[in-house]
mmCIF file of C-alpha atoms in Angstrom:
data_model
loop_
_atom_site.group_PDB
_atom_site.id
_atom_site.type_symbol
_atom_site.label_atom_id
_atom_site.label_comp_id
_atom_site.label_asym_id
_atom_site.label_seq_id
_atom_site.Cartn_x
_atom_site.Cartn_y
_atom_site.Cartn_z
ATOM 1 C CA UNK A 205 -20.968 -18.551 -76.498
ATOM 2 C CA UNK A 206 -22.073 -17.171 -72.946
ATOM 3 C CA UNK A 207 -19.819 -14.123 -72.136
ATOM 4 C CA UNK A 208 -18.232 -14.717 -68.504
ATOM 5 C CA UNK A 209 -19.545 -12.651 -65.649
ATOM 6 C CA UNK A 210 -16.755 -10.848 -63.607
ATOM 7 C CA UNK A 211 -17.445 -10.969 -60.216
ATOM 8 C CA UNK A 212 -18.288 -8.090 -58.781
ATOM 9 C CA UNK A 213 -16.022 -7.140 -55.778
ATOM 10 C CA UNK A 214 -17.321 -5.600 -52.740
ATOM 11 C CA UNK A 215 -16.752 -2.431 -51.688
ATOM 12 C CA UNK A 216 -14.743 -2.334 -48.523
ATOM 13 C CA UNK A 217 -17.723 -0.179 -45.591
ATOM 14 C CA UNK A 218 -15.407 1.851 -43.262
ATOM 15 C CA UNK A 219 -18.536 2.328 -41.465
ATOM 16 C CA UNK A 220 -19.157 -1.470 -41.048
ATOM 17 C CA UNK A 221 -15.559 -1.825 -40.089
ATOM 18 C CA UNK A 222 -16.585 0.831 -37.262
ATOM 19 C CA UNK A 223 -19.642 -0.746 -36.064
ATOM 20 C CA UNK A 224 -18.003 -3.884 -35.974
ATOM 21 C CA UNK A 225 -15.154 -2.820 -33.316
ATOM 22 C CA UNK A 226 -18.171 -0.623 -31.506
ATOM 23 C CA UNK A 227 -19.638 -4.018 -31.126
ATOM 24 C CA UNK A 228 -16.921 -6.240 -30.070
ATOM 25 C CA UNK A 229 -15.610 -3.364 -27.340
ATOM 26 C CA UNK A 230 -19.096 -3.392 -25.720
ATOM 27 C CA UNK A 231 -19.530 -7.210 -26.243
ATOM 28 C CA UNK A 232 -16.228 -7.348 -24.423
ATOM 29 C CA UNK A 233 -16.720 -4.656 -22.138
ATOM 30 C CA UNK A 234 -19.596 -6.767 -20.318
ATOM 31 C CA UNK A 235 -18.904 -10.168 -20.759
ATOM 32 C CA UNK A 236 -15.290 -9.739 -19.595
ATOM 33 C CA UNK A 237 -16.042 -8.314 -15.651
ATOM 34 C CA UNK A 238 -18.638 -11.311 -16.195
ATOM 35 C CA UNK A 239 -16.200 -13.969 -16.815
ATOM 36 C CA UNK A 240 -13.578 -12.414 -14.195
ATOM 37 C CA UNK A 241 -16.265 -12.212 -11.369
ATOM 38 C CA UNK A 242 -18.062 -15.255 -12.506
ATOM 39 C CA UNK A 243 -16.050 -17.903 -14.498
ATOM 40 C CA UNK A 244 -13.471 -20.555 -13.553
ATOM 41 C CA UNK A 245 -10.573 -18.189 -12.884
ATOM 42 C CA UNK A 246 -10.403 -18.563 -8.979
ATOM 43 C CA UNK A 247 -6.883 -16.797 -8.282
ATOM 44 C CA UNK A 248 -7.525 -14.077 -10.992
ATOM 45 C CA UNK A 249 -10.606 -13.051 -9.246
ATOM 46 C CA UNK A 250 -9.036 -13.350 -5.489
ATOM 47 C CA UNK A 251 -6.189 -10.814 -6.601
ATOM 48 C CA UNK A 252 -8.301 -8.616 -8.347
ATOM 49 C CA UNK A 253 -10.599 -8.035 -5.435
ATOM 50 C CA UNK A 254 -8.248 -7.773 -3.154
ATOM 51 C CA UNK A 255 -6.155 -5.324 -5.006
ATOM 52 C CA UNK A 256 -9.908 -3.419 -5.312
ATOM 53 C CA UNK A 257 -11.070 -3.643 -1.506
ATOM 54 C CA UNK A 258 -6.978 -2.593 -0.593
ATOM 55 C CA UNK A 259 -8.027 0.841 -1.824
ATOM 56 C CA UNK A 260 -10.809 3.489 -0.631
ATOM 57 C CA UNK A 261 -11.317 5.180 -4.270
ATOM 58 C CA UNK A 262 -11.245 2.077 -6.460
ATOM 59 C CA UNK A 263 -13.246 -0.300 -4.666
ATOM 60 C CA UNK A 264 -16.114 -0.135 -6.909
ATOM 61 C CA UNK A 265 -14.343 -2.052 -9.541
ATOM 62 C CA UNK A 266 -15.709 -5.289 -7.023
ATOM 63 C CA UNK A 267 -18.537 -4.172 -5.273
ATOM 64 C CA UNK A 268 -20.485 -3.347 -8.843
ATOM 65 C CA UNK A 269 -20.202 -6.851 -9.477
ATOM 66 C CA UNK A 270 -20.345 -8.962 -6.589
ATOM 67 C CA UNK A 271 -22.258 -8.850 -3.108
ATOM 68 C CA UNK A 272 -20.723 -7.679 0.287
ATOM 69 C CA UNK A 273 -20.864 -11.249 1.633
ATOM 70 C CA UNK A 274 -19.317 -12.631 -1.903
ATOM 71 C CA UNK A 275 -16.532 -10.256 -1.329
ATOM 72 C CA UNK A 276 -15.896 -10.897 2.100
ATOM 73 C CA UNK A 277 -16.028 -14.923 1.077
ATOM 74 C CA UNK A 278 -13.436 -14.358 -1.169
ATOM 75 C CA UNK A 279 -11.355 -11.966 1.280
ATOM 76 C CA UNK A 280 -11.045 -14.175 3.805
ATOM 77 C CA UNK A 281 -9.952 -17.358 1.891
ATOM 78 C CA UNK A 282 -6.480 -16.264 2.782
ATOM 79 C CA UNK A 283 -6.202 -14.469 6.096
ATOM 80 C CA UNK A 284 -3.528 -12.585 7.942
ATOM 81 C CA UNK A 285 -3.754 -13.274 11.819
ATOM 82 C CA UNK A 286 -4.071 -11.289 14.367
ATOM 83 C CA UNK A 287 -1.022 -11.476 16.881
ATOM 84 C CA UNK A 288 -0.534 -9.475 20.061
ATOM 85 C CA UNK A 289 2.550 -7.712 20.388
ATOM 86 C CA UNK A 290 1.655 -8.192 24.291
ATOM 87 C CA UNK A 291 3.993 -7.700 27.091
ATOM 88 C CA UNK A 292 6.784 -8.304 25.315
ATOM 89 C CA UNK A 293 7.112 -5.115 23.538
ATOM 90 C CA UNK A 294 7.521 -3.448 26.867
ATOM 91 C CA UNK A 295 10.950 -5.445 27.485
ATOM 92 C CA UNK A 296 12.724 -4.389 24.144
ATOM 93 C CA UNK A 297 15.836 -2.124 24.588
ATOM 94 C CA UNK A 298 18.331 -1.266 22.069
ATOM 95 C CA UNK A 299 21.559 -0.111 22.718
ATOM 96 C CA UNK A 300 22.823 2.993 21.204
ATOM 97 C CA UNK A 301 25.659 2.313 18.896
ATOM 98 C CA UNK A 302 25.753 5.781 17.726
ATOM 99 C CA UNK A 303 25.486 4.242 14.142
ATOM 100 C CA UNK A 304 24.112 6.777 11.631
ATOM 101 C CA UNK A 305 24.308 4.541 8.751
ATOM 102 C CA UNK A 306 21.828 3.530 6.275
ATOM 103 C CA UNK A 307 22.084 0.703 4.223
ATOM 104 C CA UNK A 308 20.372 0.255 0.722
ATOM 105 C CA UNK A 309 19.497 -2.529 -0.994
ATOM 106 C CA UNK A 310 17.434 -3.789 -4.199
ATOM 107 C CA UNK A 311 15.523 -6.334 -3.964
ATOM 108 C CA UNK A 312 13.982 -8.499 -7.146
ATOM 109 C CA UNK A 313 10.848 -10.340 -6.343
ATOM 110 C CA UNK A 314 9.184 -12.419 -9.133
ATOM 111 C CA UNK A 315 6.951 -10.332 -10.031
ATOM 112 C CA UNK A 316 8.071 -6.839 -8.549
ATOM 113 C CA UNK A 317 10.959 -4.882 -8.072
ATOM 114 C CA UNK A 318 11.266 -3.300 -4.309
ATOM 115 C CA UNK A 319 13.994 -1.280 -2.557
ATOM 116 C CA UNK A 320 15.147 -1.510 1.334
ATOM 117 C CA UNK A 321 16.705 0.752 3.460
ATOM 118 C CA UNK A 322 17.964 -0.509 7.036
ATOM 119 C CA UNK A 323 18.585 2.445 8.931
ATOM 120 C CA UNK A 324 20.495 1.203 12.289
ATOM 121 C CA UNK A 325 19.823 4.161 14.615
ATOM 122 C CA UNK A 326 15.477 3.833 15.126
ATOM 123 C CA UNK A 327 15.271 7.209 16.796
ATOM 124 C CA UNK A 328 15.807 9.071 13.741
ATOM 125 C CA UNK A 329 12.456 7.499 12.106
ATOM 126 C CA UNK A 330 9.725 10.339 12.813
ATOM 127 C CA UNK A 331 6.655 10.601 11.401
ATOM 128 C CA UNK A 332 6.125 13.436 9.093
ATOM 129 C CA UNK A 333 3.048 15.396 7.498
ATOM 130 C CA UNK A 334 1.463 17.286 5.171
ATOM 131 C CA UNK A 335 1.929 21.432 6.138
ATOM 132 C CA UNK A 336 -1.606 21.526 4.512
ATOM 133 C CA UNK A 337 -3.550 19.084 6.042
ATOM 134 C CA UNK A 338 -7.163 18.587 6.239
ATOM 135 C CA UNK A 339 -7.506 20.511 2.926
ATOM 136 C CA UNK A 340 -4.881 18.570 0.879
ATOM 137 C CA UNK A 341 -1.719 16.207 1.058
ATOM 138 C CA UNK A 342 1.565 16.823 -0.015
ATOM 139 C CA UNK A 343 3.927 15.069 -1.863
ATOM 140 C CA UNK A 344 6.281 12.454 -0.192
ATOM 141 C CA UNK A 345 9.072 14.096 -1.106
ATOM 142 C CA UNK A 346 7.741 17.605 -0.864
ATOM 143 C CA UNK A 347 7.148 16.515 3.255
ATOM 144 C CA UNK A 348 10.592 14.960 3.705
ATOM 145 C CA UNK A 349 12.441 17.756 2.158
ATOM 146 C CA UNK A 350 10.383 20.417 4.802
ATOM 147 C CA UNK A 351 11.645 17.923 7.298
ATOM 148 C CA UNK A 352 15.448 17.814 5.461
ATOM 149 C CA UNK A 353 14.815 14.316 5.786
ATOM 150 C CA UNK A 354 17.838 12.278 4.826
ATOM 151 C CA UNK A 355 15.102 9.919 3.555
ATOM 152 C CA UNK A 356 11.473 8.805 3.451
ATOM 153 C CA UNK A 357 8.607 5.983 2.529
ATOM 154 C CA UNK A 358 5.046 6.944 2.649
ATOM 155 C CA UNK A 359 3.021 6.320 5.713
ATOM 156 C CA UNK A 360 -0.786 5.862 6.475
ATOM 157 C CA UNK A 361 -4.247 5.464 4.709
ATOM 158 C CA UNK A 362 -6.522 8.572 4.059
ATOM 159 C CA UNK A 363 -9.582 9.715 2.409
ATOM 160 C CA UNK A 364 -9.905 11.846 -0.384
ATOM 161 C CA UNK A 365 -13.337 13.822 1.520
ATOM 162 C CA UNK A 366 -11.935 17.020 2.964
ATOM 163 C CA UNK A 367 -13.792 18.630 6.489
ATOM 164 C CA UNK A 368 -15.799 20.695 3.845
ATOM 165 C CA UNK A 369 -17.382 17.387 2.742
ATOM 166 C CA UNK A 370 -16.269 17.846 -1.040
ATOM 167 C CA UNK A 371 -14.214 15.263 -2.246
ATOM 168 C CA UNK A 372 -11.002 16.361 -3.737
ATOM 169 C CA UNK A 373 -9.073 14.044 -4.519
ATOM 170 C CA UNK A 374 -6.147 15.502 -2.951
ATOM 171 C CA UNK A 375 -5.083 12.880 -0.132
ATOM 172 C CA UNK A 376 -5.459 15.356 2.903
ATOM 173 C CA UNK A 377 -7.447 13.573 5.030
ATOM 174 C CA UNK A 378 -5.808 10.971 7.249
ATOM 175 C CA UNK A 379 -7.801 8.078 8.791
ATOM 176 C CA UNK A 380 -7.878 6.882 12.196
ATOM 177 C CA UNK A 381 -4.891 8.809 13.692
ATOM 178 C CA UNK A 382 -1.359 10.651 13.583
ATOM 179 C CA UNK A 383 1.001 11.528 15.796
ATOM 180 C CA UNK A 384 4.545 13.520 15.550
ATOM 181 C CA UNK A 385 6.939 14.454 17.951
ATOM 182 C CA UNK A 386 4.443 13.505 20.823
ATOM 183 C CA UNK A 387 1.710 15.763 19.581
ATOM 184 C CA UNK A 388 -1.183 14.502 18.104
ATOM 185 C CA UNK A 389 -2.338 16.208 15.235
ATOM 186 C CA UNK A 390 -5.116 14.504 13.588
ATOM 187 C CA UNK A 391 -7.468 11.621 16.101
ATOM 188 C CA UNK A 392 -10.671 10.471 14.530
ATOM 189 C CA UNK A 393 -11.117 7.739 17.421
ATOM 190 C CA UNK A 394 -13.928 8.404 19.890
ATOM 191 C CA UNK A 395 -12.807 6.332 22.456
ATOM 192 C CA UNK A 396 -8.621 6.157 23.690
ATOM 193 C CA UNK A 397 -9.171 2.143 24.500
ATOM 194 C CA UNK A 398 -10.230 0.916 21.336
ATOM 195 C CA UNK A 399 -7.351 -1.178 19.751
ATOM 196 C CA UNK A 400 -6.840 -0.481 16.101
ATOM 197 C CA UNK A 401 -4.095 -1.357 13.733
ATOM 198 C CA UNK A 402 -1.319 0.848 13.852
ATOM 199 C CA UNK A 403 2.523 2.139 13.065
ATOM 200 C CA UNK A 404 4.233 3.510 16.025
ATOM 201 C CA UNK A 405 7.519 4.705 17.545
ATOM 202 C CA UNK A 406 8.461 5.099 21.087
ATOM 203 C CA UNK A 407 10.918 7.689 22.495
ATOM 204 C CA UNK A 408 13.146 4.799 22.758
ATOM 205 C CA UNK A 409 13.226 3.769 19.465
ATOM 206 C CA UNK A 410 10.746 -0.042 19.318
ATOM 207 C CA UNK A 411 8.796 0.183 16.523
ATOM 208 C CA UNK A 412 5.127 -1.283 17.952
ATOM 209 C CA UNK A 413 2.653 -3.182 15.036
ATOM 210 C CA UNK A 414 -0.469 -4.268 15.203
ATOM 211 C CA UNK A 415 -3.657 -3.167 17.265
ATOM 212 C CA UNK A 416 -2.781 -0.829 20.098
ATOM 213 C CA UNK A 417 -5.368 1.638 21.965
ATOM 214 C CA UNK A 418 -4.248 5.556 22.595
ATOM 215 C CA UNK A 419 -4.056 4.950 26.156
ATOM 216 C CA UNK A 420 -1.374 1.702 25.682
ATOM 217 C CA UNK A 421 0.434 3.812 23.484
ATOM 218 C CA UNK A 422 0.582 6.802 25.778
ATOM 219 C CA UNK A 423 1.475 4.400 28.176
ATOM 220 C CA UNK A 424 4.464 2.795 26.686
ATOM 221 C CA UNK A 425 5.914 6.759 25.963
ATOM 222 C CA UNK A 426 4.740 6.482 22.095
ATOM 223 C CA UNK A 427 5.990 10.053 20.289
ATOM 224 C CA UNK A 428 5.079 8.998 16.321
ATOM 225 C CA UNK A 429 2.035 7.012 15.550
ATOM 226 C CA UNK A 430 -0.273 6.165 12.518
ATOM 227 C CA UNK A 431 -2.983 3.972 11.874
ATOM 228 C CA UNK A 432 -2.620 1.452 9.449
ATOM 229 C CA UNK A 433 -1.746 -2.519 8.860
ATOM 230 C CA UNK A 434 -1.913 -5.189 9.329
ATOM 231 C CA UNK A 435 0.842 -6.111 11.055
ATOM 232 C CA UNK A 436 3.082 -8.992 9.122
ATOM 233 C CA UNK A 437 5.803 -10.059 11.428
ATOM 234 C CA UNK A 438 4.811 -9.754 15.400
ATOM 235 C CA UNK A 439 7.619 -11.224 17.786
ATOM 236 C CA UNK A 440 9.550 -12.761 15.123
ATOM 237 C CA UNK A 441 6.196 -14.576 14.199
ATOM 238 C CA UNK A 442 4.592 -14.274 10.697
ATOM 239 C CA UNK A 443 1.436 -13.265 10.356
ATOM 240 C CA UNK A 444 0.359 -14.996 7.211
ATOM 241 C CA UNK A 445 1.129 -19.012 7.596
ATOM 242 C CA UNK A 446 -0.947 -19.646 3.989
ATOM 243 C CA UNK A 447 -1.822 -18.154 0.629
ATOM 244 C CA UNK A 448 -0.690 -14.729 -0.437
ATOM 245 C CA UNK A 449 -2.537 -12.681 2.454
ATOM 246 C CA UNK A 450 -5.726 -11.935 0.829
ATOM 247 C CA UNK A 451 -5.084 -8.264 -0.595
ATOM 248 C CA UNK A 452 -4.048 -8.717 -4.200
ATOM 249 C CA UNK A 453 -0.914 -7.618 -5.932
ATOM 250 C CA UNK A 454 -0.130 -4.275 -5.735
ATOM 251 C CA UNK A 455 2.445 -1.562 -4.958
ATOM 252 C CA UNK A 456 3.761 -1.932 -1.273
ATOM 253 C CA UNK A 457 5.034 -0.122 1.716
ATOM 254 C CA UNK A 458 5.448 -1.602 4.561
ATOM 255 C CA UNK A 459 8.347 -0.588 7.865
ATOM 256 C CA UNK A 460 9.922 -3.202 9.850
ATOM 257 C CA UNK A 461 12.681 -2.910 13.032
ATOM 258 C CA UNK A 462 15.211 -6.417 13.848
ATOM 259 C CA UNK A 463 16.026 -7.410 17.186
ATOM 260 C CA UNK A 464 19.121 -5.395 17.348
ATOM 261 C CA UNK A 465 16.733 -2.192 16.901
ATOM 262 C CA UNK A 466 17.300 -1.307 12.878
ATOM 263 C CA UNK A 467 14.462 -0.264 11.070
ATOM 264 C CA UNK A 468 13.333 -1.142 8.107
ATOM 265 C CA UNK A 469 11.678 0.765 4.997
ATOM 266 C CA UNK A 470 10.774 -0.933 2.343
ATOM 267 C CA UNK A 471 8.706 -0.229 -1.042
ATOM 268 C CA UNK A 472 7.862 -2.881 -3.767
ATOM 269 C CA UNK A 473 7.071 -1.029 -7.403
ATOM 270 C CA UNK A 474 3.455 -2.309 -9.031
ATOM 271 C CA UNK A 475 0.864 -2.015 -11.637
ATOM 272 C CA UNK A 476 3.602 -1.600 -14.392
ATOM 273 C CA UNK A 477 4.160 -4.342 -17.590
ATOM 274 C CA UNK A 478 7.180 -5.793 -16.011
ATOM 275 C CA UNK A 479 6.363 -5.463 -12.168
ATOM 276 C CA UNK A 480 2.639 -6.393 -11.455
ATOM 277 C CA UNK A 481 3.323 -5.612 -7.453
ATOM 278 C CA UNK A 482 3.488 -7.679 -4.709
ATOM 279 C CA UNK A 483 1.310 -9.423 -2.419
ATOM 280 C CA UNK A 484 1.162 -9.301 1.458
ATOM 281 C CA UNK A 485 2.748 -12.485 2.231
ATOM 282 C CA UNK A 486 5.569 -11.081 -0.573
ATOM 283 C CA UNK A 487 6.842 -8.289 2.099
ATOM 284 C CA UNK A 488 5.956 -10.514 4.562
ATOM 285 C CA UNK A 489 8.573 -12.788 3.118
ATOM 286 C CA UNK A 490 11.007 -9.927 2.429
ATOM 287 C CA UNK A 491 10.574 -8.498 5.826
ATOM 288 C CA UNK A 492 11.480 -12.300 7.540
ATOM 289 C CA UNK A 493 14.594 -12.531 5.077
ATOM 290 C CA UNK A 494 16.105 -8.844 6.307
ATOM 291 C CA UNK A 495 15.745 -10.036 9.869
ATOM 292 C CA UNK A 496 12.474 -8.474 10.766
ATOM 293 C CA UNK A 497 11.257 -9.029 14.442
ATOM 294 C CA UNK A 498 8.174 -6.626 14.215
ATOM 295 C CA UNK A 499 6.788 -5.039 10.602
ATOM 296 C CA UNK A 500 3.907 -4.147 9.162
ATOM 297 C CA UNK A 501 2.052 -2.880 6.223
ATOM 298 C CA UNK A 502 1.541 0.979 4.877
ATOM 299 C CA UNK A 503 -0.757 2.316 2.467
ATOM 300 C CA UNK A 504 0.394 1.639 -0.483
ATOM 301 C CA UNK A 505 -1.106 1.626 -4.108
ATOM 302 C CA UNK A 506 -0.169 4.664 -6.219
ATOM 303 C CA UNK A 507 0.828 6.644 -2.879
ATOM 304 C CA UNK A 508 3.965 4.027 -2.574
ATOM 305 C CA UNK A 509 7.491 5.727 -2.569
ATOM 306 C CA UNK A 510 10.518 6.002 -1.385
ATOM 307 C CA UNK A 511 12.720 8.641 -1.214
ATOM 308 C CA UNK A 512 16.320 8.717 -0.700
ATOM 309 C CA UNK A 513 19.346 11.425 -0.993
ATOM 310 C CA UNK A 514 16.952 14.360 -2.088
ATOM 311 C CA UNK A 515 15.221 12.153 -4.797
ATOM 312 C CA UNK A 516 12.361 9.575 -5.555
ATOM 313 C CA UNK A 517 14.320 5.933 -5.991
ATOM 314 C CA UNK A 518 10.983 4.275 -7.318
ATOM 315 C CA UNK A 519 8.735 3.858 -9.553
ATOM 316 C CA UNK A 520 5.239 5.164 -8.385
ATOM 317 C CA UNK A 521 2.407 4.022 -10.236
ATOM 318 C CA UNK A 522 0.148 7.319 -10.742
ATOM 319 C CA UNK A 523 0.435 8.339 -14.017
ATOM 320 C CA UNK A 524 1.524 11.744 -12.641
ATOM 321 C CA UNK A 525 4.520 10.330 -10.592
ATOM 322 C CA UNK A 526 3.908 10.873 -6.722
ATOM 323 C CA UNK A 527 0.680 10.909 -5.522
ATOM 324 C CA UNK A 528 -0.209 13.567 -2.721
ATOM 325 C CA UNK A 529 -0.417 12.153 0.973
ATOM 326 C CA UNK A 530 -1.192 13.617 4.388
ATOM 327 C CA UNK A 531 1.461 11.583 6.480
ATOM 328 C CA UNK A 532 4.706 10.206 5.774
ATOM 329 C CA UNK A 533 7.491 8.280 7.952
ATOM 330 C CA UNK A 534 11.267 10.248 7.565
ATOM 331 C CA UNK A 535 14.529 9.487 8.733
ATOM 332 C CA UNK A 536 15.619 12.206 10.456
ATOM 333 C CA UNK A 537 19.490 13.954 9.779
#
């Protein structure tokens, strides 16, 4: 009678087990930018390379991958316009009705959660900045308190390259130019008449977007300035007429003013499970529904917050909580 073989069980190989995850994580690791960059996922790539190219220190995420002129292609299948502010900004007045009131407000997008503040009296937005600049930014709230600002968003783009050439990481180098109190304090712009995108405030209060020269701005008795965009809503017009504005989803600033002269600071939370961020035509949107006549975007990303009653009311993204920025835009006491 033939004795029954047992069958011989295998011996479980941690070490297979290991190579075996080593494997798949590589395997994954390059056919997954391949499949984003490459494969039949049209909107997933647009808002991932916008969201890239809306930063300065994250942009090689795209350009590793794809071309300059594939990246540009896929830019510009949504674009925001460019609209002149023209003559008209020169007409707007707003009467003072000694109104020192803010108003806040939450505001639930579908996939972000943002906060507004309407502040009705525009001369108290000023534009704030870092006590350290050139070497390293500061802290949104850190600026606004030095100010005793009653509250504050974050305000223009920078570079993390210092004027000693290192790169530090430390958000103290603004880009293009910044103004407070009439002074300018940082101007990287050779020539007064070029027109750039900017944030600025007159003496009078009217909040002017989109591209402006030094020399217009002087002219129309600008005090606070910053470079950045692009503009959303110009003359009660928006900006963006089709798809989502071209940037990706991502944390948002932006500052608006309405007709009857109240400004408006806004944030949108992003890059968290529950709140992805928002796209451009998103605060465009929100902008338009709080009565926006002029807005336009900040820098936003990780350096978006908002601060309110001596404390952060949002959620910034950076792992660390508030990111370090050279300039900021504060409502004054």
């Amino acid at each position: 009678m033939a004795k029954k073989r047992k069958a011989k069980k295998k011996k479980f190989s941690f070490k297979i087990f290991m190579l075996f995850i080593l494997f798949e994580f590589i395997f994954t690791g390059i056919t997954a930018p391949l499949i984003l960059f490459y494969g039949p996922f049209k909107n997933v790539r647009k808002t991932f390379v916008g969201a890239a190219m809306s930063t300065l220190s994250h942009q090689y995420f795209a350009t590793t991958f794809l071309s300059d002129k594939k990246i540009k292609e896929i830019l510009n299948e949504d674009v925001v316009q460019v609209i002149d502010q023209g003559d008209e900004v020169k007409t707007l007045q707003f009467e003072n009705k000694h109104d020192d009131s803010i108003e806040r407000y939450d505001v639930e997008g579908k996939k972000f959660k943002g906060y507004m503040l309407v502040v009705h009296d525009p001369t108290r937005v000023k534009v704030g900045y870092s006590s350290k600049l050139g070497k390293s930014g500061e802290l949104t709230s850190q600026i606004a308190r030095s100010n005793n600002a009653v509250a504050a968003i974050n305000g223009g783009g920078f570079t993390d390259k210092n004027n000693d050439g290192n790169w530090t990481g430390t958000g103290g180098q603004p880009v293009g130019i910044l103004m407070s109190d009439g002074k300018m304090i940082h101007n990287d712009s050779k020539n007064p008449d070029k027109r750039d995108d900017v944030v600025a405030i007159t003496s009078k209060g009217v909040l002017l977007v989109g591209r402006h020269s030094i020399n217009e701005m002087k002219a129309l008795g600008v005090t606070e300035a910053i470079t950045f965009g692009p503009a959303l809503v110009v003359n009660g017009e928006p900006a963006i007429k089709s798809g989502d504005g071209g940037w990706g989803i991502a944390p948002r600033t932006a500052i608006g003013q309405r007709k009857d002269g109240a400004m408006l600071l806004f944030v949108a939370d992003g890059r968290q499970l529950t709140n992805p961020g928002a796209t451009l035509r998103d605060v465009q949107d929100v902008m338009l529904e709080y009565g926006a006549y002029n807005a336009t975007n900040l820098d936003g990303g990780s350096s978006a917050t908002m601060y309110y009653e001596d404390e952060v009311i949002n959620n910034p993204c950076d792992p660390l909580g508030e990111r370090a920025v050279p300039s900021i835009i504060y409502v004054k006491p």
